[in-house]
Coordinates of C-alpha atoms in Angstrom, one line a residue:
Chain A
M1 CA -0.2 0.0 0.2
M2 CA 1.4 3.6 -0.8
S3 CA 0.5 6.2 1.9
S4 CA 1.8 9.6 2.7
I5 CA 3.3 9.2 5.9
H6 CA 5.0 6.0 7.0
P7 CA 4.5 5.3 10.9
T8 CA 7.9 2.9 10.9
V9 CA 11.4 3.8 12.0
R10 CA 14.4 2.7 10.1
L11 CA 17.8 2.3 12.6
A12 CA 20.8 0.5 12.0
N13 CA 21.8 -2.1 14.1
G14 CA 24.1 -0.7 16.8
T15 CA 22.6 3.2 17.3
K16 CA 22.3 4.0 20.6
I17 CA 18.9 6.2 21.8
N18 CA 18.9 8.1 25.1
G19 CA 15.8 8.6 27.0
L20 CA 15.6 12.6 27.4
W21 CA 13.3 12.2 30.6
H22 CA 13.9 9.1 32.2
K23 CA 18.1 8.9 30.8
R24 CA 18.1 5.5 30.4
Q25 CA 20.4 4.2 27.0
Y26 CA 19.3 1.8 24.4
Q27 CA 21.0 0.2 21.6
I28 CA 19.7 -1.0 18.8
K29 CA 20.7 -5.2 18.1
Q30 CA 17.8 -6.2 15.5
L31 CA 14.6 -5.5 13.8
L32 CA 11.7 -7.7 15.3
G33 CA 9.2 -6.3 13.4
E34 CA 7.4 -3.5 11.5
G35 CA 3.4 -3.0 11.0
A36 CA 0.9 -0.4 10.0
R37 CA 1.9 1.2 13.5
G38 CA 5.6 1.6 13.6
S39 CA 8.4 -0.7 14.0
T40 CA 10.0 -2.9 16.7
Y41 CA 13.5 -3.4 17.8
L42 CA 15.3 -6.1 19.7
V43 CA 17.6 -3.6 22.0
E44 CA 20.1 -4.0 25.0
A45 CA 19.6 -2.1 27.8
S46 CA 22.6 -2.1 30.8
G47 CA 23.4 -5.4 29.7
K48 CA 19.7 -6.5 29.3
K49 CA 17.8 -7.8 26.3
V50 CA 14.1 -5.8 26.0
A51 CA 12.3 -4.6 23.1
L52 CA 11.5 -1.3 22.0
K53 CA 8.6 -0.5 19.9
I54 CA 9.2 3.0 17.9
S55 CA 6.5 5.2 15.6
R56 CA 6.6 8.4 13.8
D57 CA 3.2 8.9 15.2
P58 CA 3.6 9.7 19.0
S59 CA -0.4 8.6 19.7
V60 CA 1.1 5.4 18.9
V61 CA 3.2 5.1 21.9
T62 CA 1.4 6.8 24.0
A63 CA -2.1 4.2 23.3
E64 CA -0.3 1.2 23.5
A65 CA 2.0 2.1 27.0
N66 CA -1.3 3.1 28.4
I67 CA -2.8 0.0 27.6
L68 CA 0.2 -2.1 28.8
K69 CA 0.2 -0.6 32.0
K70 CA -4.0 -1.1 32.3
L71 CA -2.7 -4.9 31.5
Q72 CA -0.1 -5.1 34.1
R73 CA -3.0 -4.4 36.7
A74 CA -4.1 -7.5 35.6
Q75 CA -1.3 -9.8 36.6
S76 CA -1.7 -11.8 33.4
I77 CA 1.5 -12.8 32.0
S78 CA 0.3 -13.8 29.1
L79 CA -2.1 -10.6 27.8
G80 CA 0.9 -8.5 27.0
P81 CA 4.6 -8.0 27.7
S82 CA 5.2 -6.0 30.6
L83 CA 5.6 -2.5 29.9
I84 CA 9.6 -1.1 31.0
D85 CA 9.9 2.3 29.7
V86 CA 7.7 5.0 28.1
D87 CA 10.4 7.8 26.8
D88 CA 11.5 10.4 24.2
G89 CA 14.6 10.2 22.4
Y90 CA 17.0 11.8 19.6
L91 CA 17.6 9.5 16.5
P92 CA 20.7 10.1 14.4
N93 CA 19.0 12.1 11.8
R94 CA 18.2 14.6 14.8
M95 CA 14.7 14.3 14.8
K96 CA 13.2 13.5 18.4
Q97 CA 10.7 10.4 18.6
S98 CA 8.7 8.9 20.8
F99 CA 9.1 5.1 21.8
Y100 CA 8.1 2.6 24.9
V101 CA 10.7 0.1 25.9
M102 CA 8.7 -3.9 26.6
E103 CA 9.7 -7.2 28.0
Y104 CA 11.1 -9.1 25.2
V105 CA 9.1 -12.3 24.5
Q106 CA 11.1 -15.0 23.1
G107 CA 9.7 -18.0 21.5
K108 CA 8.3 -20.0 18.5
P109 CA 5.7 -18.0 16.4
M110 CA 2.1 -19.7 16.5
T111 CA 1.6 -19.1 12.8
T112 CA 4.2 -22.1 12.2
L113 CA 3.2 -23.9 15.2
V114 CA -0.2 -24.5 15.1
G115 CA -0.1 -26.6 12.1
K116 CA 2.1 -29.0 13.9
L117 CA 1.2 -29.1 17.3
S118 CA -1.0 -32.4 18.2
L119 CA -4.7 -31.4 18.9
V120 CA -4.7 -31.8 22.6
D121 CA -1.9 -29.6 22.8
L122 CA -3.8 -26.9 21.0
G123 CA -6.6 -27.3 22.7
R124 CA -5.0 -26.8 26.2
L125 CA -3.0 -23.7 25.0
M126 CA -6.4 -22.4 23.7
S127 CA -8.1 -23.4 26.9
R128 CA -5.1 -21.4 29.1
L129 CA -5.6 -18.4 26.7
L130 CA -9.5 -18.1 27.1
S131 CA -8.9 -17.9 30.7
E132 CA -6.8 -15.1 30.5
L133 CA -8.8 -13.6 28.0
H134 CA -11.8 -14.1 30.3
Q135 CA -9.6 -12.3 33.0
L136 CA -9.0 -9.1 30.5
H137 CA -13.1 -9.3 29.6
S138 CA -14.1 -9.1 33.4
M139 CA -11.4 -6.0 33.1
S140 CA -14.2 -4.5 30.7
Y141 CA -10.8 -4.6 27.6
I142 CA -11.4 -6.9 24.9
F143 CA -8.2 -7.4 23.1
G144 CA -9.3 -6.4 19.5
D145 CA -6.6 -7.7 16.7
L146 CA -6.6 -11.2 18.4
K147 CA -4.1 -13.5 15.9
L148 CA -1.7 -15.8 15.1
D149 CA 0.6 -13.7 14.2
N150 CA 0.3 -11.8 17.6
M151 CA 1.0 -15.1 19.3
I152 CA 4.2 -16.4 20.6
F153 CA 4.6 -20.1 22.8
D154 CA 6.7 -19.0 25.5
D155 CA 8.7 -22.0 25.6
S156 CA 9.9 -21.8 29.1
L157 CA 6.2 -20.7 30.4
K158 CA 4.8 -23.6 28.0
R159 CA 2.1 -21.2 27.1
I160 CA 1.1 -18.9 24.7
R161 CA 1.6 -14.8 25.2
L162 CA 0.2 -12.3 23.4
V163 CA 2.5 -9.7 21.9
D164 CA 0.9 -7.0 20.2
V165 CA -1.9 -4.8 22.1
G166 CA -2.6 -2.0 19.6
G167 CA -6.4 -3.2 19.7
V168 CA -7.3 -3.8 22.9
T169 CA -10.2 -1.9 22.9
Q170 CA -12.6 -0.8 26.0
V171 CA -15.9 -2.9 26.1
G172 CA -18.7 -1.0 24.6
R173 CA -16.5 0.9 22.0
G174 CA -15.8 0.6 18.3
I175 CA -12.9 -1.9 17.3
R176 CA -10.2 0.0 15.1
E177 CA -7.4 -2.5 14.8
Y178 CA -8.2 -5.7 13.5
T179 CA -7.1 -8.3 10.6
S180 CA -9.8 -8.9 7.9
I181 CA -9.5 -12.6 8.1
Y182 CA -10.3 -12.6 11.5
D183 CA -12.6 -9.8 11.9
R184 CA -16.5 -10.9 11.8
G185 CA -17.8 -7.7 10.4
F186 CA -15.4 -8.4 7.5
W187 CA -17.3 -12.1 7.1
R188 CA -20.5 -10.0 7.4
L189 CA -21.1 -12.5 11.0
G190 CA -21.0 -9.6 13.4
G191 CA -20.2 -5.6 14.4
R192 CA -17.2 -4.1 15.3
K193 CA -18.4 -3.2 19.0
A194 CA -16.2 -4.7 21.7
E195 CA -17.8 -7.5 23.6
P196 CA -16.4 -10.7 24.4
T197 CA -18.1 -12.5 21.5
Y198 CA -15.6 -10.2 18.9
D199 CA -12.3 -12.0 20.5
L200 CA -13.9 -15.6 20.5
F201 CA -14.8 -15.4 17.0
A202 CA -11.3 -14.6 16.2
L203 CA -10.0 -17.8 18.4
A204 CA -12.0 -19.8 16.2
I205 CA -10.3 -18.5 13.0
C206 CA -7.2 -19.3 14.6
L207 CA -8.2 -22.7 15.5
M208 CA -9.3 -22.8 12.0
H209 CA -5.6 -22.3 11.1
A210 CA -4.6 -25.9 12.3
E211 CA -6.6 -27.3 9.7
R212 CA -4.2 -25.5 6.7
P213 CA -3.6 -21.4 6.3
L214 CA -7.3 -20.3 5.7
K215 CA -7.2 -18.5 1.6
F216 CA -10.3 -15.9 1.5
D217 CA -11.8 -14.0 -1.3
S218 CA -11.6 -10.3 -1.2
N219 CA -14.9 -9.8 -0.2
G220 CA -15.6 -12.1 2.5
Q221 CA -17.9 -14.1 1.7
Q222 CA -19.7 -16.1 4.8
Q223 CA -20.0 -19.9 2.5
I224 CA -15.9 -19.9 2.5
L225 CA -16.0 -20.1 6.4
W226 CA -18.5 -22.9 6.4
R227 CA -17.3 -24.7 3.9
F228 CA -13.9 -24.6 4.8
L229 CA -15.1 -25.8 8.4
S230 CA -17.7 -28.7 7.1
S231 CA -14.3 -29.6 4.4
S232 CA -11.7 -30.0 7.2
K233 CA -10.0 -33.1 8.7
R234 CA -7.6 -32.7 11.1
I235 CA -9.7 -29.7 13.2
T236 CA -12.6 -32.2 12.9
P237 CA -12.7 -32.8 16.6
F238 CA -13.3 -28.7 17.4
Q239 CA -15.7 -27.8 14.7
Q240 CA -18.5 -27.7 17.1
V241 CA -16.7 -25.1 19.2
I242 CA -15.2 -23.2 16.2
K243 CA -18.9 -23.2 14.7
Q244 CA -20.2 -21.7 18.1
A245 CA -17.7 -19.4 18.7
L246 CA -18.1 -18.0 14.6
L247 CA -21.7 -17.6 15.4
G248 CA -21.4 -15.7 18.5
K249 CA -22.9 -18.5 20.4
Y250 CA -20.7 -18.5 23.5
R251 CA -21.7 -15.5 26.1
D252 CA -18.1 -15.6 27.1
A253 CA -14.7 -16.8 27.3
L254 CA -15.3 -19.1 30.3
H255 CA -18.1 -20.7 28.2
M256 CA -16.1 -21.7 25.1
K257 CA -13.2 -23.0 27.3
R258 CA -15.6 -25.8 28.6
D259 CA -16.2 -27.0 25.5
V260 CA -12.5 -26.9 24.6
D261 CA -11.9 -28.8 27.7
Q262 CA -14.4 -31.6 26.6
V263 CA -12.7 -32.1 23.5
V264 CA -9.5 -32.3 25.1
Q265 CA -10.6 -34.7 27.5
H266 CA -12.6 -36.2 24.6
L267 CA -9.5 -36.9 22.1
I268 CA -7.4 -38.1 25.3
R269 CA -9.7 -40.6 25.8
S270 CA -9.9 -41.8 22.4
R271 CA -6.5 -42.0 22.0
P272 CA -4.8 -45.1 23.5
V273 CA -7.2 -47.2 21.4
Q274 CA -6.5 -45.7 18.5
Q275 CA -2.6 -46.3 18.7
R276 CA -3.2 -49.3 19.9
T277 CA -4.6 -50.7 16.6
T278 CA -1.9 -48.6 14.7
K279 CA 1.1 -50.4 17.3
V280 CA -0.4 -53.9 15.9
N281 CA -0.6 -52.7 12.0
N282 CA 2.8 -51.4 12.1
R283 CA 5.8 -51.4 14.1
R284 CA 6.9 -47.9 13.8
I285 CA 5.8 -46.6 17.2
S286 CA 8.8 -46.3 19.5
E287 CA 9.4 -47.5 23.1
R288 CA 9.0 -44.1 24.0
D289 CA 5.8 -43.5 22.5
L290 CA 4.7 -46.4 24.8
I291 CA 6.1 -45.0 27.9
T292 CA 4.0 -41.7 27.3
L293 CA 1.0 -43.3 26.0
S294 CA 1.0 -45.3 29.5
G295 CA 1.8 -42.7 31.4
M296 CA -1.1 -40.5 30.0
V297 CA -3.6 -43.6 30.5
A298 CA -2.9 -44.1 34.0
F299 CA -3.2 -39.9 34.3
N300 CA -6.5 -40.2 32.7
G301 CA -7.4 -43.3 34.8
F302 CA -5.9 -40.5 37.9
M303 CA -8.2 -37.8 36.3
I304 CA -11.6 -40.0 36.2
Y305 CA -10.7 -41.3 40.0
I306 CA -10.5 -37.8 40.9
L307 CA -13.5 -36.3 39.0
L308 CA -15.8 -39.0 40.3
Chain B
M1 CA -16.4 17.9 27.2
N2 CA -17.8 14.8 25.8
K3 CA -20.1 16.1 23.3
G4 CA -19.7 17.9 19.8
S5 CA -19.3 17.3 16.1
V6 CA -16.6 16.5 13.7
S7 CA -17.6 16.9 10.0
Q8 CA -15.6 15.3 7.1
I9 CA -16.0 15.0 3.3
L10 CA -14.8 11.7 1.7
L11 CA -13.7 12.0 -1.9
I12 CA -13.0 8.8 -3.9
T13 CA -11.8 9.0 -7.4
D14 CA -9.2 7.7 -9.4
G15 CA -7.7 10.4 -11.7
C16 CA -6.6 14.2 -12.0
S17 CA -9.7 16.8 -12.2
N18 CA -9.9 17.9 -15.8
Q19 CA -13.0 20.5 -15.9
G20 CA -14.3 23.0 -13.9
E21 CA -12.3 24.3 -10.3
D22 CA -9.3 23.9 -8.7
P23 CA -9.8 21.2 -6.2
V24 CA -7.1 22.2 -4.2
A25 CA -8.6 26.3 -4.1
V26 CA -11.9 24.5 -3.5
S27 CA -10.6 22.2 -0.7
R28 CA -9.0 25.0 1.1
H29 CA -12.1 26.9 1.1
I30 CA -14.1 23.6 2.5
V31 CA -11.6 23.6 5.6
S32 CA -12.2 27.3 6.2
T33 CA -16.2 26.1 7.0
G34 CA -15.0 23.3 9.8
V35 CA -15.3 20.6 7.8
S36 CA -12.1 18.6 6.6
V37 CA -11.3 16.9 3.2
N38 CA -10.2 13.2 2.9
V39 CA -9.2 11.9 -0.3
I40 CA -8.7 7.8 -1.4
G41 CA -7.3 7.4 -4.9
V42 CA -7.7 4.1 -6.7
L43 CA -5.3 2.6 -8.4
D44 CA -6.0 0.1 -11.8
D45 CA -4.4 -3.4 -10.9
D46 CA -1.7 -3.2 -13.7
Q47 CA -0.2 0.5 -12.0
T48 CA 3.0 -0.2 -10.4
E49 CA 3.8 3.3 -9.5
E50 CA 1.6 6.5 -8.5
P51 CA 0.8 8.1 -11.5
I52 CA 0.8 11.9 -11.8
G53 CA -2.4 12.7 -12.0
L54 CA -3.1 11.1 -8.6
R55 CA -0.6 13.9 -6.9
E56 CA -3.4 15.9 -6.7
V57 CA -5.2 13.1 -4.5
N58 CA -2.5 14.1 -2.0
E59 CA -2.7 17.7 -2.4
I60 CA -6.3 18.3 -2.0
A61 CA -6.8 16.5 1.5
E62 CA -3.1 18.4 2.1
A63 CA -5.3 21.6 1.6
G64 CA -8.4 20.0 2.9
K65 CA -6.6 19.4 6.4
G66 CA -7.6 15.8 5.7
V67 CA -5.8 12.2 5.0
S68 CA -5.0 10.9 2.0
R69 CA -3.9 7.4 0.7
I70 CA -3.5 6.2 -2.9
V71 CA -4.4 2.3 -3.2
Y72 CA -5.4 -0.8 -5.1
A73 CA -8.8 -1.4 -5.2
D74 CA -8.2 -4.7 -3.1
D75 CA -7.2 -2.7 -0.2
L76 CA -9.6 -0.1 -0.1
S77 CA -12.1 -1.8 3.0
E78 CA -8.6 -1.2 5.6
T79 CA -7.8 2.2 4.1
M80 CA -11.4 3.9 3.9
Q81 CA -11.6 2.7 7.7
M82 CA -7.8 3.7 8.5
V83 CA -8.3 7.6 6.8
T84 CA -11.7 8.5 8.4
Q85 CA -10.5 7.2 11.7
Q86 CA -7.1 8.9 11.4
A87 CA -8.9 12.2 9.8
M88 CA -10.9 12.1 13.3
T89 CA -8.5 11.7 15.2
Q90 CA -6.1 14.5 13.6
T91 CA -9.3 17.2 14.1
I92 CA -9.2 16.4 17.6
Q93 CA -5.5 16.0 18.2
G94 CA -5.3 19.5 16.6
Y95 CA -8.2 20.7 19.1
V96 CA -6.4 19.3 21.8
N97 CA -3.3 20.6 21.4
Q98 CA -5.1 24.3 20.4
E99 CA -6.7 24.1 24.1
L100 CA -3.6 23.3 25.9
K101 CA -1.9 25.9 24.1
S102 CA -4.8 28.3 25.7
I103 CA -4.3 27.2 29.0
L104 CA -0.3 26.3 29.1
G105 CA 1.1 28.8 26.7
D106 CA 2.0 29.1 23.3
E107 CA 5.2 26.9 23.1
T108 CA 2.8 24.1 24.8
N109 CA 1.9 20.6 22.4
E110 CA 0.8 17.4 23.8
E111 CA 4.9 16.2 22.7
A112 CA 6.3 18.7 25.6
L113 CA 4.3 17.3 28.1
P114 CA 6.0 14.1 29.9
P115 CA 4.9 10.7 29.0
E116 CA 3.4 10.2 32.0
T117 CA 0.9 13.4 31.5
R118 CA 0.5 12.6 27.4
G119 CA -1.1 9.3 28.3
E120 CA -3.8 11.3 30.4
V121 CA -4.0 13.3 27.6
Q122 CA -4.2 10.6 24.9
E123 CA -7.3 9.2 27.0
V124 CA -9.2 12.3 26.7
M125 CA -8.6 12.1 23.1
E126 CA -9.5 8.6 22.5
D127 CA -12.6 9.1 24.9
L128 CA -13.2 12.3 22.3
S129 CA -12.6 10.4 19.3
E130 CA -15.4 7.5 20.6
T131 CA -18.0 9.6 21.1
V132 CA -18.2 12.7 19.2
D133 CA -20.5 12.6 16.9
L134 CA -19.5 12.0 13.2
N135 CA -21.2 14.1 9.8
M136 CA -19.6 12.8 6.5
V137 CA -20.3 13.4 3.0
I138 CA -18.9 10.8 0.6
L139 CA -18.5 11.6 -2.8
V140 CA -17.5 9.2 -5.3
D141 CA -16.3 9.7 -8.8
T142 CA -18.4 7.4 -10.9
S143 CA -16.2 8.2 -14.6
A144 CA -15.9 5.7 -16.8
S145 CA -12.9 4.6 -15.6
M146 CA -14.1 4.3 -12.3
Q147 CA -16.7 1.5 -13.3
T148 CA -14.2 -1.7 -13.1
K149 CA -13.8 -0.5 -9.7
M150 CA -17.3 -0.1 -8.3
S151 CA -18.0 -3.2 -6.8
A152 CA -14.8 -3.2 -4.5
V153 CA -16.0 0.8 -3.8
K154 CA -18.9 -0.3 -2.9
E155 CA -17.8 -3.2 -0.4
A156 CA -15.7 -1.1 1.2
L157 CA -18.4 1.9 1.8
D158 CA -20.6 -1.2 3.4
D159 CA -17.3 -2.2 5.4
L160 CA -16.9 1.2 6.7
M161 CA -20.5 1.5 7.9
I162 CA -19.7 -1.7 10.0
S163 CA -16.9 0.4 12.2
L164 CA -19.0 3.3 12.1
D165 CA -22.0 2.0 13.7
A166 CA -19.4 0.5 16.4
R167 CA -18.4 3.5 17.9
Q168 CA -20.3 5.2 20.6
G169 CA -20.8 8.6 18.9
Q170 CA -23.2 9.5 16.7
F171 CA -23.0 9.0 12.9
M172 CA -25.1 10.5 10.2
Y173 CA -23.7 10.3 6.5
T174 CA -25.0 11.1 2.7
V175 CA -23.7 10.5 -0.9
Y176 CA -23.1 12.1 -3.7
Q177 CA -22.1 11.0 -7.2
F178 CA -20.4 12.6 -10.1
P179 CA -20.2 13.3 -12.6
T180 CA -23.8 13.3 -13.9
R181 CA -25.1 14.3 -17.6
K182 CA -27.0 17.3 -16.3
Q183 CA -25.6 18.5 -13.0
V184 CA -22.6 18.5 -11.4
V185 CA -23.0 16.4 -8.7
K186 CA -26.1 13.8 -8.1
L187 CA -27.7 13.2 -4.7
L188 CA -27.9 9.3 -4.1
L189 CA -28.7 9.1 -0.7
D190 CA -29.8 12.0 1.9
W191 CA -28.5 12.6 5.2
T192 CA -29.1 9.3 7.7
D193 CA -27.4 7.0 10.2
D194 CA -28.7 3.6 8.7
G195 CA -25.5 1.9 7.4
K196 CA -27.0 -0.3 5.7
R197 CA -29.1 1.7 3.0
I198 CA -25.7 2.1 1.5
A199 CA -25.5 -0.7 -0.3
K200 CA -29.0 -0.5 -1.9
V201 CA -28.0 3.3 -3.8
F202 CA -24.6 1.9 -5.5
P203 CA -26.2 0.2 -9.0
K204 CA -27.4 3.4 -10.3
F205 CA -24.8 4.8 -12.1
A206 CA -24.0 7.6 -14.9
V207 CA -20.9 7.4 -17.1
G208 CA -19.0 10.3 -18.1
G209 CA -15.8 11.3 -19.7
I210 CA -15.1 14.8 -17.9
T211 CA -14.3 14.9 -13.8
P212 CA -15.0 18.2 -12.3
T213 CA -13.4 17.1 -9.0
G214 CA -13.0 20.9 -7.7
S215 CA -16.8 21.8 -8.5
A216 CA -17.8 18.5 -7.6
L217 CA -16.5 19.0 -3.9
R218 CA -17.9 22.8 -4.1
E219 CA -21.5 21.3 -4.9
A220 CA -21.3 18.4 -1.9
A221 CA -20.1 20.3 0.8
K222 CA -23.2 22.4 0.8
A223 CA -24.6 19.5 2.1
F224 CA -23.6 20.3 5.3
H225 CA -25.3 23.8 5.6
I226 CA -28.6 23.0 3.8
S227 CA -28.9 20.2 6.6
E228 CA -28.5 22.7 9.2
Q229 CA -31.2 24.6 7.5
D230 CA -33.4 21.2 7.5
D231 CA -32.4 20.3 11.1
V232 CA -32.2 16.9 9.7
M233 CA -28.5 17.0 11.3
R234 CA -28.3 17.4 15.1
G235 CA -24.6 17.1 14.8
A236 CA -24.2 20.6 13.2
A237 CA -25.7 22.9 15.1
Y238 CA -23.4 22.7 18.2
D239 CA -19.6 22.5 19.1
V240 CA -17.8 21.6 15.6
I241 CA -14.4 20.7 16.4
D242 CA -12.9 22.7 13.5
P243 CA -10.0 20.6 11.3
S244 CA -8.4 24.0 10.6
Y245 CA -6.8 24.0 14.2
R246 CA -4.6 21.0 13.1
S247 CA -1.1 21.1 13.9
S248 CA 1.5 20.6 10.8
S249 CA 2.7 17.5 12.8

C-alpha cells in the first residue's frame, strides 16, 4: 500500500537512543517487526535484552503504553509483555521520536506451530488463553486484534503469549485495529463493537488455521468459512466449538473454554485405543511413545478417579 | 467535554480533475468552514507506481487538512476505515493541542508534556474520538474509468459502515456521485444514520468522460449547510470541532 506518512522508523543495528526524560540508554540489536503502527526492535539496556517499539506517530506509542499499564494490573503474563519504560529520544537524523520499552518475549511463532502441534496440545493452549481472555474481558477490555501473528509460544512457560496490544479496546467501543480474516465484520457475521464474542470469533479463526492456512476471497463470503469448516479433517473434533464461536453463541470466554476442555478430554480418552490398533498394524511406534501413552492412560484414569 | 461533532468529506476518485474549478483551492475553502477533506485515490491493478495525475489526491487532502491514501481496489476496505479514523483523530488532536496552548502557553503541545501526562491526554482524546458525533459527505467519482472498481468501492463503503456503526458517537452520512449528465453532482442518498442503506443506492451509475472534481467538491460541501437549515443533522449546530486547528505534525 502506498501512503503519505509511514509510521515505521528505520534504525541501523548498533544505534544508541538516549531517553530524554528517564535517562536510560538503549542500543539497537535487531529489527523484530514492522507494522502499520510502527517498528519493534530488539535492544540492549544495561546488559539486558528488551524490546523497543518506536513510531513516527507519537499517539501510537502513548496509546499502547497506556494499554500495557492497564494489562499489568491484570497480573496476567499472557496478555501482553510487561512495560519497562516510556520516553522520547533523538535519532541519528536529529528527529525527536517517542518510544516505549517492554519485555522481550522469546519463543516460537504460533503461525507455524499451529499446524504442527497435536490437537490435545493446541486445545490445552487455547483453553489457557481463554481463561486469560476471560480475565481481560472481566476488566472490560477486548483484545481486538487477536490473531496467530500476535501469538508467541513461550517455551519456558509453555503457554501462548500475546505480543501486540494495539487492538485492545474498552468494552462497548468500536474496534479500530483488526485483521480482515479474523474480523467478524469482514465476514458479515457481526459488528465491530468491542464485546467478548468479538475475541472468541477471532480465536475460532485461529483454530481453523490448524487445518491449513485460511485463504480467502477479497469480499469475505461467509460460505467460504462454512465450506472450509465442513470439509476440514484435522480439526474435526473442534468443528462444533469453532462453529459456535463463529456464530457468537458463547456468552463469554469461560463457556468456550468449557467446550474446548471437553474436546481435549475426549481426545485424550480416545487416543490410546486408536494408537493401540496402529501398533498392531505397523511397528513404527517406538518404546518412548508407549511409555508416554501408558503414562497418559494412567493419568487419565487418575483424572477420572478424581472427577468421580 | 463529551459532546461535539466532526464533519468530513470523503472523496473517492481515480484520476485528476480535468474540468471546472481547482479542487485544491476549493478544498482550502471548505476547511475554512469547519469541514476536513479526505481523499482516497484508487489505482488500476496494472499500475505499478503512483501516476502523476493522482498526486492531486494528496494535494487536495493537504489543503483540506485531511488524510489521503492511494491504494489498489483490493485494499480499499481497510484504507477507508483508517483514513476516516485518522482524520478524526487529527482533528481532535489539533483541537486538544489548541486547548493545551491556551491553558499552558504558546509553546505547549502534547509532545512537550512528560510521557506520564501525555498518557492522560491521550485517554481524553480517545474518549473524544469515540464519542463525538461524525457527519460525513461521501463523494464518489463514477466516471468511466471507475466502473471496474465500483464493486470494490461499494464493498469498502459497506465495510466502513460496520466500523462507524460500532462507535459510541452518533453517525450521519450522505452520498453523492459525480459527474452526471445534467448536474455537477447527484444526490444518491440523503442524510441518514442507517449504515445498511448505502448498499442499496449503489447500482445507479452514470458514465462520463469529464471529471470536474473541484466543482463537485464545492457542490457536495453544501450538504453540510442544507442540513443545518433542515435540522436533519442534529450534530452540526453545536460545538463543531474545527479541523483547521490541526497542527502541522
